[in-house]
Coordinates of C-alpha atoms in Angstrom, one line a residue:
M492 CA 6.9 11.0 -21.3
S493 CA 7.4 14.1 -22.2
K494 CA 4.9 16.6 -20.0
S495 CA 3.5 17.7 -23.7
N496 CA 3.1 15.0 -25.7
I497 CA 3.6 10.8 -26.1
T498 CA 5.6 9.2 -28.5
S499 CA 4.1 5.9 -30.6
A500 CA 6.0 3.7 -28.1
E501 CA 4.7 5.2 -25.1
L502 CA 1.3 4.8 -26.5
N503 CA 1.7 1.0 -27.1
F504 CA 2.8 0.6 -24.1
L505 CA -0.1 2.1 -22.1
V506 CA -2.3 -0.1 -24.1
F507 CA -0.3 -3.3 -23.8
R508 CA -0.3 -2.6 -20.2
Y509 CA -4.5 -1.7 -20.1
L510 CA -4.6 -5.1 -21.9
Q511 CA -3.0 -7.1 -19.3
E512 CA -5.0 -5.1 -16.5
S513 CA -8.0 -6.1 -18.2
G514 CA -7.6 -9.8 -18.3
F515 CA -6.6 -9.8 -21.8
T516 CA -3.2 -11.8 -21.0
H517 CA -2.9 -13.4 -24.6
T518 CA -3.9 -10.0 -26.2
A519 CA -1.5 -8.1 -24.1
F520 CA 1.4 -10.6 -25.6
S521 CA 0.3 -11.0 -29.0
M522 CA 0.8 -7.3 -28.9
G523 CA 3.7 -6.6 -26.8
Y524 CA 5.8 -9.3 -29.1
E525 CA 4.7 -7.6 -32.6
A526 CA 5.0 -4.3 -31.5
G527 CA 8.9 -5.6 -29.9
L528 CA 8.1 -3.8 -26.1
N529 CA 10.8 -6.7 -25.3
N530 CA 13.7 -4.0 -26.7
S531 CA 11.8 -0.9 -25.3
E532 CA 13.7 1.2 -23.0
I533 CA 10.6 2.2 -20.8
D534 CA 10.8 0.4 -17.1
G535 CA 7.3 -0.7 -16.5
N536 CA 8.1 -0.6 -12.9
L537 CA 7.8 3.0 -13.1
V538 CA 4.1 3.3 -15.2
P539 CA 1.3 2.8 -12.2
T540 CA -2.0 0.6 -12.4
G541 CA -4.9 1.9 -14.5
A542 CA -2.2 4.6 -16.1
L543 CA -4.0 4.9 -19.5
I544 CA -7.6 5.0 -17.9
T545 CA -6.4 8.0 -16.0
I546 CA -4.6 9.3 -18.7
V547 CA -8.0 8.9 -20.7
Q548 CA -10.1 10.3 -18.0
K549 CA -8.1 13.5 -17.2
G550 CA -8.3 13.7 -20.9
L551 CA -12.2 13.8 -20.9
Q552 CA -12.2 15.8 -17.9
Y553 CA -9.9 18.5 -19.8
I554 CA -12.3 18.4 -22.8
E555 CA -15.0 18.7 -20.4
M556 CA -13.8 22.0 -18.4
E557 CA -12.7 23.9 -21.8
A558 CA -15.8 23.2 -23.5
N559 CA -18.1 25.0 -20.7
L560 CA -15.4 27.2 -19.5
S561 CA -15.1 28.9 -23.4
D562 CA -18.1 30.5 -23.2
G563 CA -17.8 33.9 -20.8
E564 CA -21.6 33.4 -19.9
T565 CA -20.9 30.1 -17.9
E566 CA -22.7 30.6 -14.6
E567 CA -22.1 28.1 -11.7
E568 CA -25.8 26.4 -11.5
D569 CA -25.5 26.4 -15.3
F570 CA -22.3 24.7 -15.3
S571 CA -22.7 21.2 -18.0
L572 CA -21.1 18.0 -17.2
L573 CA -21.4 16.1 -20.5
Q574 CA -22.0 12.4 -21.3
P575 CA -18.4 10.6 -21.7
L576 CA -19.5 9.5 -25.4
E577 CA -20.4 13.0 -26.2
L578 CA -16.7 14.0 -25.2
I579 CA -15.4 11.1 -27.0
S580 CA -17.0 11.4 -30.1
K581 CA -17.4 15.5 -30.8
G582 CA -15.1 18.4 -31.0
V583 CA -15.2 21.2 -28.5
D584 CA -16.8 23.4 -31.0
E585 CA -19.9 20.9 -31.0
L586 CA -19.3 20.8 -27.0
Q587 CA -19.9 23.9 -26.8
E588 CA -22.6 24.2 -29.4
I589 CA -24.7 21.3 -26.8
I590 CA -24.2 23.4 -23.9
K591 CA -25.5 26.5 -25.0
K592 CA -28.4 24.6 -26.6
R593 CA -28.8 23.2 -23.0
K594 CA -28.5 26.2 -21.3
R595 CA -30.9 27.9 -23.8
D596 CA -33.2 25.6 -23.2
K597 CA -32.9 25.3 -19.5
M598 CA -33.3 29.3 -19.3
E599 CA -36.6 29.3 -21.2
G600 CA -38.0 26.6 -19.0
E601 CA -37.0 29.0 -16.0
K602 CA -38.7 31.9 -17.8
E603 CA -41.5 30.3 -18.0
K604 CA -41.7 29.3 -14.7
E605 CA -40.8 33.1 -13.3
K606 CA -43.9 34.4 -15.7
G607 CA -46.2 31.7 -13.5
K608 CA -44.9 33.4 -10.5
G609 CA -44.6 37.0 -11.7
K610 CA -41.1 36.9 -11.6
E611 CA -39.8 38.1 -15.0
G612 CA -36.1 39.4 -16.3
V613 CA -34.0 37.7 -12.7
G614 CA -32.1 35.7 -14.9
E615 CA -31.6 38.4 -17.4
Q616 CA -30.7 41.0 -14.6
E617 CA -28.0 38.6 -13.0
R618 CA -26.3 38.2 -16.5
H619 CA -25.7 41.5 -16.9
A620 CA -24.3 42.0 -13.3
G621 CA -21.6 44.6 -13.2
G622 CA -17.9 43.9 -14.1
E623 CA -16.8 43.0 -10.5
K624 CA -20.0 40.6 -9.6
E625 CA -18.9 39.0 -13.2
R626 CA -15.3 38.8 -11.8
D627 CA -16.2 37.0 -9.0
K628 CA -18.5 34.6 -11.4
H629 CA -15.9 33.6 -12.8
E630 CA -13.8 33.1 -9.9
R631 CA -16.9 30.9 -8.3
D632 CA -16.7 29.3 -12.1
R633 CA -13.1 27.9 -11.3
D634 CA -13.2 26.6 -7.9
H635 CA -16.5 25.2 -9.2
V636 CA -14.0 23.5 -11.5
R637 CA -11.7 22.2 -9.4
E638 CA -14.2 20.8 -6.8
R639 CA -16.1 18.9 -9.9
D640 CA -12.6 17.5 -10.6
R641 CA -11.7 16.5 -7.1
E642 CA -15.1 14.7 -7.2
R643 CA -14.8 12.8 -10.2
E644 CA -11.0 11.9 -9.5
E645 CA -12.2 10.2 -6.2
R646 CA -14.9 8.6 -7.8
D647 CA -12.7 6.9 -10.5
K648 CA -10.5 5.8 -7.3
E649 CA -13.7 4.2 -6.1
K650 CA -14.2 2.2 -9.6
E651 CA -10.2 1.3 -9.9
K652 CA -10.3 0.1 -6.6
Q653 CA -13.3 -2.3 -7.7
H654 CA -12.2 -3.2 -11.1
L655 CA -8.5 -2.9 -10.8
D656 CA -7.9 -6.3 -8.6
F657 CA -5.0 -5.1 -6.6
S658 CA -5.3 -1.6 -5.5
D659 CA -6.0 -1.1 -1.6
K660 CA -5.4 2.0 -0.3
G661 CA -3.9 0.6 2.7
R662 CA -1.2 -0.7 0.8
Q663 CA 1.9 0.5 -0.6
S664 CA 2.0 0.6 -4.9
E665 CA 3.5 -3.0 -4.9
D666 CA 0.7 -4.1 -7.8
R667 CA 2.9 -3.4 -10.8
S668 CA 2.0 -5.5 -13.6
G669 CA 4.4 -7.7 -15.0
S670 CA 4.8 -10.0 -18.0
G671 CA 4.1 -13.4 -17.0
K672 CA 1.2 -15.8 -17.8
S673 CA -0.4 -15.5 -14.9
Q674 CA -1.4 -11.8 -15.0
K675 CA -4.6 -13.2 -17.0
K676 CA -8.0 -11.9 -16.2
R677 CA -8.2 -9.1 -13.6
R678 CA -11.8 -7.9 -13.7
F679 CA -14.3 -10.4 -12.2
F680 CA -17.7 -9.7 -10.6
L681 CA -18.9 -12.4 -7.7
G682 CA -21.5 -15.0 -9.1
T683 CA -23.7 -17.1 -7.6
D684 CA -23.1 -20.5 -7.1
S685 CA -25.1 -23.3 -9.3
A686 CA -28.3 -24.5 -8.1
G687 CA -28.5 -27.3 -5.9
V688 CA -25.0 -26.9 -4.7
E689 CA -24.2 -25.6 -1.3
P690 CA -21.9 -23.1 -0.4
M691 CA -19.2 -22.8 2.0
D692 CA -21.4 -22.2 5.3
A693 CA -19.3 -18.8 5.6
T694 CA -21.0 -18.5 9.2
Q695 CA -17.9 -20.8 11.0
P696 CA -14.7 -18.3 10.3
P697 CA -11.7 -20.4 9.8
S698 CA -8.4 -20.2 11.8
E699 CA -6.4 -17.4 11.2
I700 CA -2.7 -18.3 10.5
S701 CA -0.7 -15.1 11.8
N702 CA 2.0 -13.6 10.5
S703 CA 3.9 -14.9 13.3
E704 CA 3.2 -18.5 11.5
V705 CA 4.7 -17.6 8.3
T706 CA 8.4 -17.5 7.1
I707 CA 8.3 -14.5 4.6
L708 CA 11.0 -15.2 1.8
E709 CA 12.3 -11.4 0.6
G710 CA 14.6 -10.9 -2.3
H711 CA 12.4 -10.7 -5.6
S712 CA 12.0 -6.7 -6.7
S713 CA 8.9 -7.6 -8.7
E714 CA 5.7 -9.5 -8.5
V715 CA 6.4 -13.6 -8.2
F716 CA 4.4 -15.4 -10.3
A717 CA 5.5 -19.1 -9.9
C718 CA 6.7 -21.7 -7.1
A719 CA 7.4 -24.8 -6.5
W720 CA 9.2 -27.3 -4.4
S721 CA 11.8 -29.9 -5.1
P722 CA 10.7 -33.3 -4.9
A723 CA 13.5 -34.2 -2.7
G724 CA 14.7 -32.1 -0.1
S725 CA 14.0 -29.2 1.3
L726 CA 14.4 -26.5 -1.4
L727 CA 12.1 -24.3 -3.0
A728 CA 12.2 -22.6 -6.1
S729 CA 10.3 -19.1 -6.9
G730 CA 10.1 -17.1 -10.4
S731 CA 9.4 -13.6 -10.4
G732 CA 8.9 -10.5 -13.1
D733 CA 12.2 -9.2 -12.4
S734 CA 14.1 -11.5 -14.6
T735 CA 15.5 -13.8 -12.2
A736 CA 14.6 -17.3 -10.2
R737 CA 15.5 -18.0 -7.0
I738 CA 16.4 -21.3 -5.3
W739 CA 15.6 -21.4 -1.4
T740 CA 16.7 -23.3 1.1
I741 CA 14.1 -24.0 3.7
P742 CA 15.4 -25.0 7.1
E743 CA 13.5 -27.8 8.9
G744 CA 11.5 -27.1 12.1
P745 CA 8.4 -24.7 12.5
C746 CA 8.0 -21.4 10.2
G747 CA 7.5 -17.9 11.6
V748 CA 9.5 -15.7 14.0
Q749 CA 12.3 -18.0 14.6
M750 CA 13.1 -19.0 10.9
Q751 CA 12.6 -15.2 9.7
A752 CA 15.5 -14.5 12.1
M753 CA 17.6 -17.1 10.6
S754 CA 19.6 -15.9 7.6
L755 CA 17.8 -17.8 5.2
H756 CA 20.2 -18.9 2.2
S757 CA 19.2 -18.4 -1.9
H758 CA 20.6 -19.0 -5.1
V759 CA 19.8 -15.9 -7.6
L760 CA 19.3 -17.0 -11.2
K761 CA 20.0 -14.5 -13.1
H762 CA 17.9 -14.2 -16.5
F763 CA 19.7 -11.2 -17.6
K764 CA 23.5 -10.2 -18.7
G765 CA 22.9 -6.2 -18.6
R766 CA 20.4 -4.5 -16.4
V767 CA 18.3 -5.8 -13.6
N768 CA 14.6 -5.7 -14.2
E769 CA 14.2 -6.6 -18.2
K770 CA 10.8 -7.4 -18.9
S771 CA 11.9 -9.2 -22.0
K772 CA 13.6 -11.7 -19.1
D773 CA 10.6 -12.3 -17.1
V774 CA 10.3 -15.8 -15.2
T775 CA 6.6 -17.2 -16.7
T776 CA 7.1 -21.0 -15.5
L777 CA 9.4 -23.1 -13.5
D778 CA 9.8 -27.3 -13.1
W779 CA 11.7 -29.6 -11.3
N780 CA 13.0 -33.3 -12.6
V781 CA 11.8 -36.0 -10.9
E782 CA 15.1 -36.3 -8.8
G783 CA 15.1 -32.6 -7.9
T784 CA 18.7 -32.5 -9.0
L785 CA 18.0 -29.8 -12.1
L786 CA 15.2 -27.3 -12.3
A787 CA 13.8 -25.9 -15.8
T788 CA 12.7 -22.2 -16.4
G789 CA 10.8 -20.6 -19.0
S790 CA 11.1 -16.9 -19.8
Y791 CA 9.2 -14.1 -21.7
D792 CA 12.4 -13.9 -24.4
G793 CA 11.9 -17.7 -25.6
Q794 CA 14.1 -19.0 -23.9
A795 CA 14.7 -22.1 -21.4
R796 CA 17.2 -22.7 -18.9
I797 CA 18.3 -25.7 -17.2
W798 CA 20.0 -25.0 -13.3
G799 CA 21.7 -27.3 -10.7
R800 CA 20.5 -27.3 -7.2
D801 CA 23.1 -25.0 -6.2
G802 CA 22.2 -22.1 -9.1
E803 CA 24.6 -23.0 -11.7
L804 CA 23.4 -22.3 -15.0
K805 CA 24.1 -25.9 -17.0
N806 CA 22.1 -25.2 -20.2
T807 CA 19.8 -22.7 -22.6
L808 CA 17.8 -24.0 -24.9
I809 CA 17.3 -21.9 -27.7
K810 CA 14.8 -22.7 -30.7
H811 CA 11.5 -20.9 -29.5
K812 CA 10.6 -17.2 -31.6
G813 CA 8.3 -16.1 -28.5
P814 CA 7.8 -16.3 -24.6
I815 CA 7.7 -19.6 -22.8
F816 CA 4.3 -20.5 -21.1
S817 CA 4.3 -24.1 -20.0
L818 CA 7.9 -26.4 -19.1
K819 CA 7.3 -29.8 -18.2
W820 CA 9.6 -33.1 -17.2
N821 CA 8.5 -36.8 -18.4
K822 CA 8.8 -38.9 -15.4
K823 CA 11.5 -40.3 -16.7
G824 CA 13.5 -37.1 -17.0
D825 CA 15.1 -37.4 -19.8
L826 CA 13.0 -35.3 -21.9
L827 CA 11.6 -31.8 -21.7
L828 CA 8.6 -30.7 -23.2
S829 CA 8.1 -26.8 -23.9
G830 CA 5.1 -24.7 -25.3
S831 CA 5.0 -21.2 -26.4
V832 CA 3.5 -18.5 -27.6
D833 CA 5.1 -19.1 -31.1
K834 CA 2.5 -21.7 -31.4
T835 CA 4.8 -24.8 -31.4
A836 CA 5.9 -27.2 -28.7
I837 CA 9.2 -28.6 -28.3
V838 CA 10.7 -31.5 -26.9
W839 CA 14.4 -31.5 -25.7
D840 CA 17.0 -34.3 -25.4
T841 CA 17.9 -33.6 -21.8
K842 CA 21.4 -35.5 -22.7
T843 CA 22.2 -33.7 -25.6
W844 CA 19.8 -30.6 -24.7
E845 CA 19.0 -30.7 -28.3
C846 CA 15.7 -30.1 -29.7
R847 CA 14.6 -33.6 -30.6
Q848 CA 11.2 -32.8 -32.5
Q849 CA 9.2 -29.7 -32.8
F850 CA 5.9 -29.8 -32.7
E851 CA 3.5 -27.2 -34.9
F852 CA 0.0 -28.0 -35.3
H853 CA -1.4 -24.9 -33.2
S854 CA -2.6 -21.9 -35.1
A855 CA -2.3 -19.6 -32.0
P856 CA -0.2 -19.6 -28.9
A857 CA 0.3 -22.5 -26.6
L858 CA -0.5 -21.8 -23.5
D859 CA 0.1 -25.3 -21.9
V860 CA 1.5 -28.6 -22.1
D861 CA 1.4 -32.0 -19.8
W862 CA 3.0 -35.4 -20.0
R863 CA 0.5 -38.3 -20.3
N864 CA 3.4 -40.7 -20.0
N865 CA 7.3 -40.7 -21.0
N866 CA 6.9 -40.5 -24.8
T867 CA 3.2 -38.9 -25.0
F868 CA 1.9 -35.3 -24.6
A869 CA -0.9 -33.3 -25.1
T870 CA -1.0 -29.0 -25.8
C871 CA -3.7 -26.5 -25.8
S872 CA -3.9 -23.2 -27.1
T873 CA -5.7 -20.0 -27.9
D874 CA -6.9 -21.7 -31.0
H875 CA -9.5 -23.8 -28.8
M876 CA -7.8 -26.6 -29.6
I877 CA -6.2 -29.9 -27.8
Y878 CA -3.5 -32.0 -29.5
V879 CA -2.3 -35.2 -28.2
C880 CA 1.2 -36.4 -29.8
K881 CA 3.5 -38.8 -29.5
V882 CA 7.4 -38.1 -29.7
G883 CA 8.3 -39.7 -33.5
E884 CA 5.3 -38.7 -34.9
T885 CA 4.6 -36.3 -37.5
R886 CA 1.1 -35.6 -36.9
P887 CA -1.3 -35.6 -33.6
I888 CA -2.3 -39.2 -32.5
K889 CA -5.6 -36.6 -31.4
A890 CA -7.4 -33.7 -32.0
F891 CA -10.0 -32.8 -29.4
Y892 CA -12.5 -29.9 -30.3
G893 CA -14.9 -28.8 -28.3
H894 CA -14.1 -25.7 -26.1
Q895 CA -15.3 -22.3 -27.7
G896 CA -12.7 -20.5 -25.9
E897 CA -9.2 -20.1 -25.2
V898 CA -8.0 -23.0 -23.7
N899 CA -6.2 -22.4 -20.6
A900 CA -4.9 -25.4 -19.2
I901 CA -4.9 -29.1 -19.8
K902 CA -3.9 -32.1 -16.9
W903 CA -4.0 -35.8 -17.3
D904 CA -5.2 -37.6 -14.6
P905 CA -2.7 -39.6 -12.4
T906 CA -3.5 -43.0 -14.9
G907 CA -2.8 -41.3 -17.8
N908 CA -6.6 -42.3 -19.4
L909 CA -8.4 -38.9 -18.7
L910 CA -7.4 -35.7 -19.8
A911 CA -9.3 -32.8 -18.0
S912 CA -9.1 -28.6 -19.8
C913 CA -10.3 -25.7 -18.7
S914 CA -11.1 -22.6 -20.6
D915 CA -12.2 -19.1 -21.2
D916 CA -15.6 -20.3 -22.1
G917 CA -16.7 -21.6 -18.3
T918 CA -16.3 -25.0 -18.8
A919 CA -14.0 -27.5 -17.8
K920 CA -14.3 -31.0 -20.2
I921 CA -12.8 -34.2 -19.8
W922 CA -11.5 -36.5 -22.3
S923 CA -10.8 -39.6 -23.5
L924 CA -8.3 -41.1 -26.2
K925 CA -11.1 -43.7 -26.8
Q926 CA -13.6 -41.6 -28.4
D927 CA -13.6 -37.8 -30.2
K928 CA -16.1 -35.9 -28.1
F929 CA -16.0 -35.4 -24.5
V930 CA -16.5 -37.2 -21.6
Y931 CA -18.0 -34.5 -19.5
D932 CA -18.8 -31.3 -19.9
F933 CA -19.1 -29.2 -16.6
K934 CA -20.8 -25.7 -16.9
D935 CA -21.1 -24.3 -13.6
H936 CA -18.9 -22.0 -13.6
I937 CA -19.9 -18.4 -14.8
K938 CA -17.0 -17.1 -15.6
E939 CA -13.5 -18.2 -17.3
I940 CA -11.6 -20.8 -15.3
Y941 CA -8.4 -20.3 -15.2
T942 CA -6.6 -24.1 -13.8
I943 CA -7.1 -27.0 -12.9
R944 CA -5.9 -30.2 -10.9
W945 CA -6.4 -33.5 -10.4
S946 CA -6.7 -34.8 -6.4
P947 CA -3.9 -37.7 -6.0
T948 CA -6.3 -40.2 -5.4
G949 CA -7.6 -43.0 -6.8
M950 CA -5.8 -45.5 -9.2
G951 CA -2.5 -44.8 -9.9
T952 CA -1.7 -43.2 -6.7
S953 CA -0.7 -43.6 -3.0
N954 CA -4.2 -43.0 -2.0
P955 CA -5.9 -45.9 -4.0
N956 CA -8.9 -46.0 -1.8
Q957 CA -10.2 -42.8 -2.2
Q958 CA -12.6 -41.4 -5.0
L959 CA -10.6 -39.1 -8.0
I960 CA -12.0 -35.6 -8.0
L961 CA -10.9 -32.5 -10.1
A962 CA -10.6 -28.8 -8.9
S963 CA -11.2 -26.1 -11.0
A964 CA -10.7 -22.5 -10.4
S965 CA -12.3 -19.6 -11.7
F966 CA -12.2 -15.8 -12.4
D967 CA -15.9 -15.7 -10.8
S968 CA -14.1 -16.3 -7.2
T969 CA -15.4 -20.0 -6.8
I970 CA -13.4 -23.7 -6.8
K971 CA -15.4 -26.4 -8.0
L972 CA -14.7 -29.7 -6.9
W973 CA -15.9 -32.6 -9.2
D974 CA -16.5 -36.3 -8.7
I975 CA -15.3 -37.9 -11.6
D976 CA -17.0 -41.5 -11.9
Q977 CA -20.3 -39.9 -11.2
G978 CA -19.4 -37.0 -13.6
R979 CA -21.4 -34.6 -10.7
L980 CA -20.2 -31.3 -8.8
L981 CA -19.3 -32.5 -5.1
H982 CA -18.7 -29.1 -4.0
S983 CA -18.6 -25.5 -4.9
L984 CA -16.1 -23.5 -2.9
A985 CA -17.1 -20.0 -2.3
G986 CA -14.6 -18.4 0.4
H987 CA -12.8 -16.2 -1.9
K988 CA -13.9 -12.4 -3.0
Q989 CA -11.9 -12.4 -6.6
P990 CA -10.4 -14.5 -9.6
V991 CA -8.7 -17.3 -8.3
Y992 CA -5.1 -18.1 -10.0
S993 CA -4.4 -21.5 -8.0
V994 CA -5.2 -24.8 -6.6
A995 CA -3.1 -27.3 -4.7
F996 CA -4.0 -30.6 -3.5
S997 CA -2.1 -31.9 -0.5
P998 CA -0.3 -34.9 -1.2
N999 CA -2.8 -37.2 0.4
G1000 CA -5.7 -35.8 -1.0
E1001 CA -7.7 -34.6 1.9
Y1002 CA -6.7 -30.7 1.7
L1003 CA -7.4 -28.4 -0.9
A1004 CA -5.1 -25.3 -1.0
S1005 CA -6.3 -21.9 -2.9
G1006 CA -4.9 -18.6 -3.6
S1007 CA -6.1 -15.8 -5.1
L1008 CA -6.3 -12.0 -5.9
D1009 CA -8.2 -11.4 -2.7
Q1010 CA -4.8 -12.0 -1.0
C1011 CA -6.0 -15.0 0.8
L1012 CA -5.0 -18.4 0.8
H1013 CA -7.5 -20.6 1.9
I1014 CA -7.1 -24.2 3.1
W1015 CA -10.1 -26.3 2.8
S1016 CA -11.4 -30.1 3.6
V1017 CA -12.1 -31.8 0.6
K1018 CA -14.7 -33.9 2.5
E1019 CA -16.4 -31.4 4.0
G1020 CA -15.8 -28.6 1.0
K1021 CA -14.9 -26.0 4.0
I1022 CA -12.5 -23.5 4.7
L1023 CA -9.9 -24.9 7.7
R1024 CA -7.3 -22.3 8.0
T1025 CA -6.7 -18.9 6.0
Y1026 CA -3.8 -16.4 5.7
R1027 CA -4.0 -12.9 4.5
G1028 CA -0.8 -12.2 2.3
G1029 CA 0.4 -8.8 1.3
G1030 CA -0.9 -8.9 -2.3
G1031 CA -2.9 -10.8 -5.1
I1032 CA -1.4 -15.0 -4.7
F1033 CA -0.3 -16.4 -8.1
E1034 CA 0.7 -19.9 -7.3
V1035 CA 0.4 -22.4 -4.6
C1036 CA 2.4 -25.4 -4.1
W1037 CA 2.8 -28.5 -1.3
N1038 CA 6.2 -29.9 -0.2
K1039 CA 6.3 -34.1 -0.8
E1040 CA 5.5 -34.1 2.4
G1041 CA 2.1 -32.2 3.3
D1042 CA 3.4 -30.3 5.9
K1043 CA 4.5 -27.0 4.3
L1044 CA 2.7 -25.0 1.9
A1045 CA 4.3 -22.1 -0.2
A1046 CA 2.7 -19.4 -1.9
C1047 CA 4.4 -16.4 -3.8
F1048 CA 2.3 -12.9 -4.3
S1049 CA 2.3 -9.7 -6.0
N1050 CA 3.9 -7.4 -3.4
N1051 CA 7.5 -9.7 -4.7
T1052 CA 7.2 -11.8 -1.7
V1053 CA 7.0 -15.8 -1.3
C1054 CA 5.5 -17.3 2.0
V1055 CA 6.1 -20.5 3.5
M1056 CA 4.2 -22.1 6.4
D1057 CA 3.2 -24.9 8.5
F1058 CA 0.0 -26.7 8.1
R1059 CA -0.6 -29.6 11.0
K1060 CA -3.7 -31.8 10.4

């Protein structure tokens, strides 16, 4: 940006970034897509967090200073701080008149007081002091203005520290905003728990996981939005805002210092042909097939890519006209499902890699997709709707309406009989194909719910004797565990201090991992609803995941790293 003016493209980008940072991710995506910001030459990594707010604040300060200092009669004790609404809605001339009026009112009040004390005329003498005194007065005015500005900047910094979730004085500015779906709502407030539910007992501090017990995977040059263990072997995939995904080989043995000392190998999956960090190539989602032989990645450029275990690009699937938010393989592995901001879902034939069928039912961006079985799936959208579709059918076999806000995620239970959904309306709902209305409507969260996960327990799982539980993670900084058989709240987990973006059950269903913008990864006992272990990383956490054995956890962070740690029961 130039020093004296700003282009419309630059302003669009600042507004786009402000929307992301404020949590209006879907609005940000729509604006970025329509404004063509993916073709912009602006390097988002160079734009600091809160840039638009900073510019607006500095502009208001300038107008305020101009309005005050334009009047040659300004005295230090008369310096008027105008209200923000006045600065925004009125011109400099009007502001000067307001200031003059306030000064006159103040002077008249002071004169009345002086008359009562027999000290009339003191203010008049001061105003007509000699030229030398006048110059000193103006110097004091300027010093006072500069001091006010410094104080205002300090207050602004403190406010940003409260509202912009990644700000931390002791850390580097690693928290540049990306374009991934995971950058959703960032403002929050710490709410209270639902009546009748005992929050976690924070008086018992959990066991801290030290950095010496963690292997930190470095290589990405921007936020890491997604991570997933291969269902077969020790491969870990990660997707980033640097336009790459990586496949890491995690050696056997304990994580920590010894593993960190090894030369950890990774395949770099480049989603660009030209310059690095093309924001239109951000990797927004990824998923392994059931055999762990192929990795699918979705990108902001609307293309799905298929990679081998060795990082070789097998195919590029081009049909979507907007960013891909969700990708899922079916269990058989013969079909791949993708959902996009272009309002559609596409089923791809993995033998020919051609589009088998495109489903165009939503009236707004599709946010999530999930298979029920090998040929039936569900989609959800910002249009508040959920559709259940079947390959080969031209119309949805079921439409669920009940949410009053954007539906952020959907998940089928292990049997495929129940569908869970969560929304910006603060509710999680359970649906059945046997009825049109929801089975349960869970309303205990006080802010938007970002994601949900079913426990790998109950019928249709390897843990059939344990109860089926749904976990919901919210921007109210809590996680709630729901007993689906009874339709009631089991635990409200209140250990985080900022929005929770990810939760994952261990393979045996006994533990839950959670990751938050407060930079903490917690491991909870599902039975007791208490934190067992905690790891504090170097940035906000976008996703957590367990390996198939349940003895290792991975988490991806806003400071461009992926961390792997052991969990021993």
